[in-house]
Short mmCIF file of C-alpha atoms in Angstrom, two decimals:
data_model
loop_
_atom_site.label_atom_id
_atom_site.label_comp_id
_atom_site.label_asym_id
_atom_site.label_seq_id
_atom_site.Cartn_x
_atom_site.Cartn_y
_atom_site.Cartn_z
CA MET A 1 -7.68 -149.33 80.06
CA TYR A 2 -6.66 -147.88 76.87
CA ILE A 3 -6.65 -150.01 73.69
CA ILE A 4 -5.93 -149.78 70.08
CA LEU A 5 -8.05 -152.14 67.92
CA VAL A 6 -7.12 -153.13 64.36
CA TYR A 7 -9.10 -155.52 62.21
CA ASP A 8 -8.67 -157.29 58.91
CA ILE A 9 -11.95 -158.77 57.93
CA GLY A 10 -13.76 -160.06 54.82
CA GLU A 11 -15.56 -157.13 52.85
CA LYS A 12 -18.91 -158.52 53.56
CA ARG A 13 -18.29 -158.14 57.18
CA VAL A 14 -16.56 -154.81 57.38
CA GLY A 15 -19.62 -152.82 57.73
CA LYS A 16 -20.84 -154.80 60.76
CA MET A 17 -17.44 -154.53 62.36
CA LEU A 18 -17.12 -150.80 61.78
CA LYS A 19 -20.64 -150.22 63.42
CA LEU A 20 -19.73 -152.48 66.24
CA CYS A 21 -16.40 -150.79 67.16
CA ARG A 22 -17.93 -147.29 66.79
CA GLN A 23 -20.16 -148.22 69.80
CA TYR A 24 -17.01 -148.70 72.04
CA LEU A 25 -14.05 -146.91 70.54
CA ASN A 26 -13.00 -143.89 68.45
CA TRP A 27 -12.22 -144.53 64.85
CA ILE A 28 -8.87 -143.21 63.94
CA GLN A 29 -7.84 -144.55 60.60
CA ASN A 30 -9.12 -147.15 58.01
CA SER A 31 -9.60 -150.42 60.24
CA VAL A 32 -8.02 -148.90 63.32
CA PHE A 33 -9.80 -147.65 66.51
CA GLU A 34 -8.66 -146.58 69.91
CA GLY A 35 -10.08 -145.67 73.25
CA GLU A 36 -10.64 -146.07 76.89
CA ILE A 37 -12.71 -149.04 77.59
CA THR A 38 -13.44 -151.19 80.65
CA GLU A 39 -12.40 -155.00 80.76
CA VAL A 40 -16.13 -155.95 80.78
CA LYS A 41 -17.03 -153.77 77.81
CA LEU A 42 -14.02 -155.01 75.95
CA LYS A 43 -15.23 -158.75 76.53
CA GLU A 44 -18.73 -157.68 75.26
CA LEU A 45 -17.19 -156.09 72.10
CA ILE A 46 -15.17 -159.23 71.44
CA SER A 47 -17.94 -161.65 72.03
CA ARG A 48 -20.34 -159.61 69.68
CA ALA A 49 -17.55 -159.52 67.01
CA ARG A 50 -16.91 -163.13 67.31
CA LYS A 51 -20.62 -163.86 66.44
CA PHE A 52 -20.10 -162.67 62.77
CA MET A 53 -16.38 -163.14 62.27
CA LYS A 54 -15.04 -166.05 60.25
CA GLU A 55 -12.23 -167.03 62.51
CA GLU A 56 -10.52 -168.87 59.62
CA ASP A 57 -10.32 -165.62 57.57
CA ASP A 58 -10.75 -162.67 59.70
CA SER A 59 -8.58 -161.09 62.45
CA LEU A 60 -9.00 -158.70 65.21
CA ILE A 61 -5.89 -157.54 67.12
CA ILE A 62 -6.09 -155.52 70.42
CA PHE A 63 -3.19 -153.87 72.02
CA LYS A 64 -3.94 -152.87 75.62
CA SER A 65 -2.24 -150.43 77.72
CA ARG A 66 -3.04 -149.82 81.30
CA GLU A 67 -2.68 -146.21 80.88
CA GLN A 68 -3.13 -143.99 77.83
CA LYS A 69 -0.09 -141.91 78.97
CA TRP A 70 2.30 -144.89 78.29
CA LEU A 71 1.43 -144.68 74.67
CA GLU A 72 2.63 -141.67 72.52
CA LYS A 73 0.84 -141.21 69.26
CA GLU A 74 2.50 -139.58 66.22
CA ILE A 75 0.50 -138.82 63.00
CA ILE A 76 2.03 -138.30 59.76
CA GLY A 77 -0.04 -137.00 56.81
CA GLN A 78 -3.86 -136.87 57.14
CA ASP A 79 -5.39 -137.08 60.41
CA LYS A 80 -8.45 -138.75 59.27
CA ASN A 81 -10.07 -138.50 62.55
CA ASP A 82 -10.51 -134.84 62.08
CA LEU A 83 -12.50 -135.49 58.92
CA ASP A 84 -14.49 -137.92 60.55
CA THR A 85 -16.17 -135.43 62.85
CA PHE A 86 -17.37 -133.60 59.75
CA ILE A 87 -18.79 -136.54 57.86
CA MET B 1 11.47 -148.32 72.01
CA TYR B 2 8.29 -150.53 70.92
CA ILE B 3 5.99 -149.23 68.27
CA ILE B 4 2.83 -150.05 66.42
CA LEU B 5 2.58 -148.54 63.00
CA VAL B 6 -0.56 -148.30 60.83
CA TYR B 7 -0.96 -146.77 57.44
CA ASP B 8 -3.80 -145.90 55.22
CA ILE B 9 -2.36 -145.02 51.90
CA GLY B 10 -3.49 -144.82 48.17
CA GLU B 11 -3.34 -148.23 46.47
CA LYS B 12 -0.46 -147.12 44.12
CA ARG B 13 1.67 -146.33 47.13
CA VAL B 14 0.92 -149.42 49.22
CA GLY B 15 3.54 -151.66 47.74
CA LYS B 16 6.33 -149.05 48.52
CA MET B 17 5.09 -148.54 52.08
CA LEU B 18 4.98 -152.32 52.78
CA LYS B 19 8.35 -152.90 51.38
CA LEU B 20 9.66 -149.91 53.53
CA CYS B 21 8.11 -150.90 56.72
CA ARG B 22 9.31 -154.62 56.44
CA GLN B 23 12.82 -153.42 56.59
CA TYR B 24 12.27 -151.90 60.02
CA LEU B 25 9.53 -153.73 61.72
CA ASN B 26 7.39 -156.98 61.79
CA TRP B 27 4.27 -157.18 59.81
CA ILE B 28 1.20 -158.35 61.87
CA GLN B 29 -1.83 -157.61 59.86
CA ASN B 30 -3.04 -155.96 56.69
CA SER B 31 -1.43 -152.52 57.07
CA VAL B 32 -0.24 -152.88 60.58
CA PHE B 33 3.47 -153.37 61.65
CA GLU B 34 4.98 -153.72 65.23
CA GLY B 35 8.40 -153.94 66.60
CA GLU B 36 11.36 -152.61 68.50
CA ILE B 37 13.02 -149.77 66.83
CA THR B 38 15.44 -146.87 67.84
CA GLU B 39 14.38 -143.23 67.67
CA VAL B 40 16.92 -142.64 64.91
CA LYS B 41 15.81 -145.65 62.80
CA LEU B 42 12.21 -144.48 63.33
CA LYS B 43 13.02 -140.92 62.04
CA GLU B 44 14.77 -142.60 59.07
CA LEU B 45 11.55 -144.68 58.27
CA ILE B 46 9.31 -141.71 58.49
CA SER B 47 11.56 -139.51 56.38
CA ARG B 48 11.74 -142.22 53.78
CA ALA B 49 7.94 -142.75 53.88
CA ARG B 50 7.36 -138.95 53.49
CA LYS B 51 9.10 -138.85 50.20
CA PHE B 52 6.47 -140.80 48.48
CA MET B 53 3.49 -140.36 50.70
CA LYS B 54 0.66 -137.86 49.47
CA GLU B 55 0.26 -135.99 52.76
CA GLU B 56 -3.13 -134.68 51.80
CA ASP B 57 -4.52 -138.37 51.24
CA ASP B 58 -2.21 -140.76 53.00
CA SER B 59 -1.73 -141.19 56.72
CA LEU B 60 0.64 -143.05 58.82
CA ILE B 61 0.10 -143.40 62.59
CA ILE B 62 2.70 -144.49 65.08
CA PHE B 63 1.95 -145.58 68.66
CA LYS B 64 5.16 -145.41 70.77
CA SER B 65 5.63 -147.39 74.04
CA ARG B 66 8.93 -147.09 75.97
CA GLU B 67 8.72 -150.78 76.73
CA GLN B 68 6.93 -153.73 75.01
CA LYS B 69 5.88 -155.23 78.37
CA TRP B 70 3.43 -152.17 78.92
CA LEU B 71 1.28 -153.25 75.87
CA GLU B 72 -0.46 -156.50 76.01
CA LYS B 73 -1.54 -157.98 72.65
CA GLU B 74 -4.61 -160.13 72.26
CA ILE B 75 -5.57 -161.71 68.77
CA ILE B 76 -8.76 -163.05 67.85
CA GLY B 77 -9.33 -165.06 64.78
CA GLN B 78 -6.27 -165.67 62.32
CA ASP B 79 -2.88 -164.78 63.52
CA LYS B 80 -1.70 -163.63 59.95
CA ASN B 81 1.77 -163.10 61.15
CA ASP B 82 2.03 -166.95 61.43
CA LEU B 83 1.11 -167.30 57.75
CA ASP B 84 3.54 -164.66 56.76
CA THR B 85 6.52 -166.62 57.69
CA PHE B 86 5.42 -169.34 55.11
CA ILE B 87 4.76 -167.15 52.28
#
């Protein structure tokens, strides 16, 4: 399955979340990731995130699409993901 | 069509972008919006955004799905959109 993951998380926990998501998905912008992932791996990601998330403040939203081709992506302005590969 | 819009934009222009997107879509988190929109209205949104975006710094990513039912949404933690309606 193909997912888009966006998080809004307290500053102190941003680094942890970034590191965690990078292990499973591709970073595309700010607090947004995308990628192919299995149901099992996604559950693992969520359960690892829950361990440090403060559920009363933080939020993690996942959009799931069975196939990537059903989602068309348009980028206006900087494609930050291009830069990412050079950093 | 149903879209997810995420932006990463210089602080000075965040207010403008937020205001603009709210006219077309539903705010769901931080710099993330979603909603049903026509092709024409989306073009209008993008052209209005381009007027104040700094294309060398800012980025706007749009994921388009022909139908909302093809995208399943899962929220972990705070559903900030719930709060939004009270503010």
